Amino acid sequence: MAFPAVQPSSSVSPAGPSVRSGRGAQPTGRGGRPRIGFGLIGPRRDRHAVALEQLDALALPVGDDGVVIGVDAEGRPAVLGINRPTPYEVTLIGGLWTAQVMALRAAATGARITVETGRAPAWASLAQAAGGGQPCITLHDVGRVPPQGPSAGSPVVVVRDCGMRPPRGRVVSGPWQSVVTLLPYLSPVAPRLMEKSALIGIQRVSPDEAAQIGRIMSLPRGETEALSTLADGVTLWCTARDRQFVMTQATDAETGLLGAARRMD
């Protein structure tokens, strides 16, 4: 229902004196007392304005959405958009600790985590602790992952921790279902996996492995040489167009559950 328009008037209405407003004025009722419910008029200040060339200074550092996997060299959050409406393959040549941090943080975004592994005891404590009692991380033997039924409201991340030569998986990437394959070293199947992956993570490897990865990925010499000297928790994440070194820093809760960052288990 629309409110009727109120016409300003300088005369006294039957209900009492009119309300006057102005700089320094205060709403008053009968007898000049402040009218209850109107409050005090705050200080009057000039309008805030900035020049057009100063607008960039007001920009907010908003990045992509996804899983915060760590920080880059400038200390800015590095985000992996792992829940996608299209098939998404990730290959991580690195340690179990980093894969478990990824799984735990992906579960925190609402994804269901399915782990295909031949070393279930290494994942058992994580699966029990995640989700506050809800089965958001499930463990399956190698080759025995059932269909997951992913959807936009219930995305799935399949983590394949199947050793140096993982067999071809029964469950593959698809809409809202990403697959992360963990390789402890550069195995003979690594080139094939890297070729079909949209994202590749590389942690510390031997100088020979670094040279081979550099040739496969066409990495600059400096980045190739750095791969054999990376600290624990540091990963070089590569796509077809971008490369970025990322340091994964565990929270107190993650450290209590998974321990300190480490390359080998």
CSV table of C-alpha atoms in Angstrom, one decimal:
chain,number,residue,atom,x,y,z
A,1,MET,CA,0.0,0.0,0.0
A,2,ALA,CA,1.4,3.4,-1.0
A,3,PHE,CA,1.9,6.0,1.6
A,4,PRO,CA,0.2,9.4,1.0
A,5,ALA,CA,2.4,12.3,0.1
A,6,VAL,CA,3.1,14.8,2.9
A,7,GLN,CA,3.0,18.5,1.8
A,8,PRO,CA,5.4,20.8,3.7
A,9,SER,CA,3.6,23.5,5.6
A,10,SER,CA,4.7,26.4,7.9
A,11,SER,CA,1.4,26.4,9.8
A,12,VAL,CA,0.6,24.6,13.0
A,13,SER,CA,-1.3,21.3,12.4
A,14,PRO,CA,-4.0,20.1,14.7
A,15,ALA,CA,-1.6,17.5,16.1
A,16,GLY,CA,0.9,20.2,17.3
A,17,PRO,CA,3.8,22.2,16.1
A,18,SER,CA,5.4,21.4,12.7
A,19,VAL,CA,8.8,19.7,12.6
A,20,ARG,CA,11.5,22.0,11.4
A,21,SER,CA,14.8,20.6,10.1
A,22,GLY,CA,18.0,22.2,9.1
A,23,ARG,CA,21.7,22.4,9.8
A,24,GLY,CA,22.0,22.1,13.6
A,25,ALA,CA,18.3,21.8,14.1
A,26,GLN,CA,16.6,19.1,16.0
A,27,PRO,CA,13.1,17.6,15.7
A,28,THR,CA,10.9,18.9,18.4
A,29,GLY,CA,7.4,18.3,19.7
A,30,ARG,CA,5.2,20.2,22.2
A,31,GLY,CA,7.1,22.5,24.5
A,32,GLY,CA,10.3,22.4,22.4
A,33,ARG,CA,11.3,19.0,23.8
A,34,PRO,CA,13.1,16.5,21.5
A,35,ARG,CA,10.6,14.2,19.8
A,36,ILE,CA,11.1,10.6,20.9
A,37,GLY,CA,12.0,8.2,18.1
A,38,PHE,CA,13.8,10.7,15.8
A,39,GLY,CA,17.1,10.7,17.6
A,40,LEU,CA,19.8,13.3,17.2
A,41,ILE,CA,21.0,14.6,13.9
A,42,GLY,CA,24.6,13.7,13.4
A,43,PRO,CA,27.4,16.0,12.4
A,44,ARG,CA,27.3,17.4,8.9
A,45,ARG,CA,30.4,16.7,6.8
A,46,ASP,CA,31.3,17.3,3.2
A,47,ARG,CA,30.7,14.5,0.7
A,48,HIS,CA,33.5,12.0,0.2
A,49,ALA,CA,34.8,11.9,-3.3
A,50,VAL,CA,37.9,10.6,-5.1
A,51,ALA,CA,39.4,11.4,-8.4
A,52,LEU,CA,38.9,9.0,-11.3
A,53,GLU,CA,42.6,8.0,-11.3
A,54,GLN,CA,42.4,7.1,-7.6
A,55,LEU,CA,39.6,4.4,-8.0
A,56,ASP,CA,42.1,1.6,-8.6
A,57,ALA,CA,43.3,2.1,-5.0
A,58,LEU,CA,39.9,1.1,-3.8
A,59,ALA,CA,39.9,-2.3,-5.6
A,60,LEU,CA,39.4,-5.4,-3.5
A,61,PRO,CA,41.8,-8.4,-3.9
A,62,VAL,CA,39.0,-10.9,-5.0
A,63,GLY,CA,40.3,-13.9,-6.8
A,64,ASP,CA,38.8,-17.2,-8.2
A,65,ASP,CA,36.7,-19.5,-6.1
A,66,GLY,CA,37.7,-23.0,-5.2
A,67,VAL,CA,40.1,-24.7,-2.8
A,68,VAL,CA,42.8,-22.5,-1.2
A,69,ILE,CA,45.9,-24.7,-1.7
A,70,GLY,CA,48.4,-22.2,-0.3
A,71,VAL,CA,50.1,-18.9,-1.0
A,72,ASP,CA,52.2,-17.7,-4.0
A,73,ALA,CA,55.5,-16.0,-3.9
A,74,GLU,CA,53.9,-12.7,-3.0
A,75,GLY,CA,51.9,-14.2,-0.1
A,76,ARG,CA,48.6,-14.1,-2.0
A,77,PRO,CA,46.1,-17.0,-1.7
A,78,ALA,CA,46.5,-19.6,-4.5
A,79,VAL,CA,43.1,-21.2,-5.4
A,80,LEU,CA,42.4,-24.4,-7.3
A,81,GLY,CA,38.9,-24.5,-8.9
A,82,ILE,CA,38.5,-28.2,-8.6
A,83,ASN,CA,34.6,-28.5,-8.6
A,84,ARG,CA,33.6,-27.9,-12.2
A,85,PRO,CA,30.7,-28.7,-14.5
A,86,THR,CA,33.2,-30.2,-17.0
A,87,PRO,CA,35.6,-33.1,-16.7
A,88,TYR,CA,38.8,-32.1,-14.8
A,89,GLU,CA,41.9,-34.2,-14.4
A,90,VAL,CA,44.8,-33.3,-12.0
A,91,THR,CA,48.1,-35.1,-11.7
A,92,LEU,CA,50.2,-34.5,-8.6
A,93,ILE,CA,53.8,-35.8,-8.6
A,94,GLY,CA,54.4,-35.4,-4.9
A,95,GLY,CA,53.7,-36.5,-1.4
A,96,LEU,CA,50.8,-38.0,0.4
A,97,TRP,CA,50.6,-35.0,2.8
A,98,THR,CA,49.8,-32.5,0.1
A,99,ALA,CA,47.2,-34.8,-1.5
A,100,GLN,CA,45.5,-35.2,1.9
A,101,VAL,CA,45.5,-31.4,2.6
A,102,MET,CA,43.8,-31.0,-0.9
A,103,ALA,CA,41.2,-33.7,0.0
A,104,LEU,CA,40.5,-32.2,3.4
A,105,ARG,CA,40.0,-28.7,2.0
A,106,ALA,CA,38.0,-29.9,-0.9
A,107,ALA,CA,35.7,-31.6,1.6
A,108,ALA,CA,35.3,-28.3,3.4
A,109,THR,CA,33.9,-26.8,0.2
A,110,GLY,CA,31.1,-29.4,0.2
A,111,ALA,CA,32.6,-31.9,-2.1
A,112,ARG,CA,32.4,-35.6,-1.5
A,113,ILE,CA,35.9,-37.2,-1.5
A,114,THR,CA,36.4,-40.7,-2.8
A,115,VAL,CA,39.8,-42.2,-2.2
A,116,GLU,CA,41.0,-45.1,-4.3
A,117,THR,CA,44.1,-46.4,-2.5
A,118,GLY,CA,46.2,-49.4,-1.8
A,119,ARG,CA,47.2,-48.0,1.6
A,120,ALA,CA,44.0,-47.4,3.4
A,121,PRO,CA,45.6,-47.2,6.9
A,122,ALA,CA,47.4,-44.0,5.7
A,123,TRP,CA,44.0,-42.4,5.0
A,124,ALA,CA,41.9,-43.9,7.8
A,125,SER,CA,42.4,-41.2,10.4
A,126,LEU,CA,41.7,-38.5,7.9
A,127,ALA,CA,38.5,-40.2,6.8
A,128,GLN,CA,37.4,-40.6,10.4
A,129,ALA,CA,38.1,-37.0,11.4
A,130,ALA,CA,36.7,-35.2,8.3
A,131,GLY,CA,33.1,-34.1,8.2
A,132,GLY,CA,32.3,-34.1,11.9
A,133,GLY,CA,31.0,-37.7,11.8
A,134,GLN,CA,29.5,-37.4,8.3
A,135,PRO,CA,31.0,-39.8,5.7
A,136,CYS,CA,32.4,-37.1,3.4
A,137,ILE,CA,35.6,-39.0,2.7
A,138,THR,CA,35.2,-42.7,1.8
A,139,LEU,CA,38.0,-45.2,1.1
A,140,HIS,CA,37.9,-47.9,-1.6
A,141,ASP,CA,40.4,-50.6,-2.7
A,142,VAL,CA,42.1,-50.1,-6.1
A,143,GLY,CA,39.7,-50.9,-8.9
A,144,ARG,CA,36.6,-51.0,-6.6
A,145,VAL,CA,35.3,-47.5,-6.7
A,146,PRO,CA,31.5,-47.6,-7.4
A,147,PRO,CA,29.7,-44.9,-9.4
A,148,GLN,CA,29.4,-41.7,-7.3
A,149,GLY,CA,26.5,-39.9,-8.8
A,150,PRO,CA,28.0,-36.4,-8.9
A,151,SER,CA,25.8,-33.3,-9.3
A,152,ALA,CA,26.1,-29.5,-9.0
A,153,GLY,CA,24.8,-29.8,-5.5
A,154,SER,CA,27.0,-32.7,-4.6
A,155,PRO,CA,30.3,-32.6,-6.5
A,156,VAL,CA,32.8,-35.4,-6.2
A,157,VAL,CA,36.6,-35.5,-6.1
A,158,VAL,CA,38.2,-38.9,-6.7
A,159,VAL,CA,41.7,-39.2,-5.3
A,160,ARG,CA,43.6,-42.0,-6.9
A,161,ASP,CA,46.5,-43.1,-4.6
A,162,CYS,CA,47.4,-46.2,-6.5
A,163,GLY,CA,51.2,-46.2,-6.5
A,164,MET,CA,53.7,-45.7,-9.3
A,165,ARG,CA,51.6,-47.5,-12.0
A,166,PRO,CA,48.0,-46.7,-11.3
A,167,PRO,CA,45.6,-48.9,-13.4
A,168,ARG,CA,43.0,-47.3,-15.6
A,169,GLY,CA,40.2,-46.2,-13.2
A,170,ARG,CA,36.7,-47.5,-13.4
A,171,VAL,CA,35.4,-44.1,-12.4
A,172,VAL,CA,36.6,-41.3,-14.6
A,173,SER,CA,36.3,-37.5,-14.6
A,174,GLY,CA,33.0,-36.0,-15.7
A,175,PRO,CA,30.7,-33.1,-15.0
A,176,TRP,CA,31.1,-32.2,-11.3
A,177,GLN,CA,33.5,-35.1,-10.8
A,178,SER,CA,37.2,-34.3,-10.8
A,179,VAL,CA,40.0,-36.9,-10.6
A,180,VAL,CA,43.3,-36.3,-8.8
A,181,THR,CA,46.0,-38.9,-9.5
A,182,LEU,CA,48.9,-39.0,-7.0
A,183,LEU,CA,52.3,-40.3,-8.2
A,184,PRO,CA,55.1,-40.5,-5.6
A,185,TYR,CA,57.7,-40.2,-8.4
A,186,LEU,CA,57.9,-39.7,-12.2
A,187,SER,CA,56.8,-43.1,-13.2
A,188,PRO,CA,56.6,-44.6,-16.8
A,189,VAL,CA,52.9,-43.7,-16.9
A,190,ALA,CA,53.4,-40.1,-15.8
A,191,PRO,CA,53.8,-38.7,-19.3
A,192,ARG,CA,50.5,-40.1,-20.4
A,193,LEU,CA,48.7,-38.8,-17.3
A,194,MET,CA,50.4,-35.4,-17.6
A,195,GLU,CA,49.3,-35.1,-21.3
A,196,LYS,CA,45.6,-35.6,-20.5
A,197,SER,CA,45.6,-33.5,-17.2
A,198,ALA,CA,44.3,-30.0,-17.2
A,199,LEU,CA,46.4,-29.3,-14.0
A,200,ILE,CA,49.8,-30.7,-13.0
A,201,GLY,CA,51.5,-30.3,-9.6
A,202,ILE,CA,55.2,-31.1,-9.2
A,203,GLN,CA,56.9,-31.3,-5.9
A,204,ARG,CA,60.6,-32.0,-5.2
A,205,VAL,CA,62.1,-34.6,-7.5
A,206,SER,CA,65.5,-35.8,-8.4
A,207,PRO,CA,67.6,-33.8,-10.9
A,208,ASP,CA,67.2,-36.5,-13.5
A,209,GLU,CA,63.4,-36.4,-13.0
A,210,ALA,CA,63.4,-32.6,-13.1
A,211,ALA,CA,65.2,-32.6,-16.4
A,212,GLN,CA,62.7,-35.1,-17.9
A,213,ILE,CA,59.7,-33.1,-16.5
A,214,GLY,CA,61.2,-29.9,-17.9
A,215,ARG,CA,61.3,-31.4,-21.4
A,216,ILE,CA,57.7,-32.8,-21.1
A,217,MET,CA,56.4,-29.5,-19.8
A,218,SER,CA,58.7,-27.2,-21.8
A,219,LEU,CA,59.7,-25.5,-18.6
A,220,PRO,CA,62.3,-22.7,-18.5
A,221,ARG,CA,65.8,-23.8,-17.3
A,222,GLY,CA,65.4,-21.9,-14.0
A,223,GLU,CA,62.2,-23.6,-13.0
A,224,THR,CA,63.5,-27.0,-14.2
A,225,GLU,CA,66.5,-26.7,-11.9
A,226,ALA,CA,64.4,-25.5,-9.0
A,227,LEU,CA,62.3,-28.7,-9.0
A,228,SER,CA,65.1,-30.7,-7.3
A,229,THR,CA,65.5,-28.1,-4.5
A,230,LEU,CA,61.9,-27.4,-3.5
A,231,ALA,CA,61.2,-27.3,0.2
A,232,ASP,CA,58.6,-29.6,1.8
A,233,GLY,CA,55.1,-28.3,1.0
A,234,VAL,CA,56.1,-26.3,-2.1
A,235,THR,CA,54.5,-27.3,-5.4
A,236,LEU,CA,54.9,-26.0,-8.9
A,237,TRP,CA,51.3,-26.0,-10.3
A,238,CYS,CA,51.2,-25.9,-14.1
A,239,THR,CA,48.4,-25.5,-16.7
A,240,ALA,CA,48.7,-25.2,-20.4
A,241,ARG,CA,49.3,-21.4,-20.1
A,242,ASP,CA,50.3,-20.6,-16.5
A,243,ARG,CA,52.8,-21.8,-13.9
A,244,GLN,CA,53.0,-20.9,-10.3
A,245,PHE,CA,55.0,-22.0,-7.2
A,246,VAL,CA,52.8,-22.4,-4.2
A,247,MET,CA,53.6,-23.0,-0.6
A,248,THR,CA,51.0,-25.0,1.3
A,249,GLN,CA,50.7,-23.9,4.9
A,250,ALA,CA,48.7,-26.2,7.2
A,251,THR,CA,46.3,-24.8,9.7
A,252,ASP,CA,46.7,-25.9,13.4
A,253,ALA,CA,43.9,-28.4,12.9
A,254,GLU,CA,45.5,-29.8,9.8
A,255,THR,CA,48.9,-30.1,11.5
A,256,GLY,CA,47.3,-31.9,14.5
A,257,LEU,CA,45.7,-34.4,12.1
A,258,LEU,CA,48.3,-34.8,9.4
A,259,GLY,CA,51.5,-33.6,11.0
A,260,ALA,CA,54.0,-31.2,9.5
A,261,ALA,CA,54.5,-30.8,5.7
A,262,ARG,CA,56.6,-33.5,4.2
A,263,ARG,CA,57.5,-34.7,0.8
A,264,MET,CA,57.8,-38.4,1.6
A,265,ASP,CA,55.9,-40.8,3.8
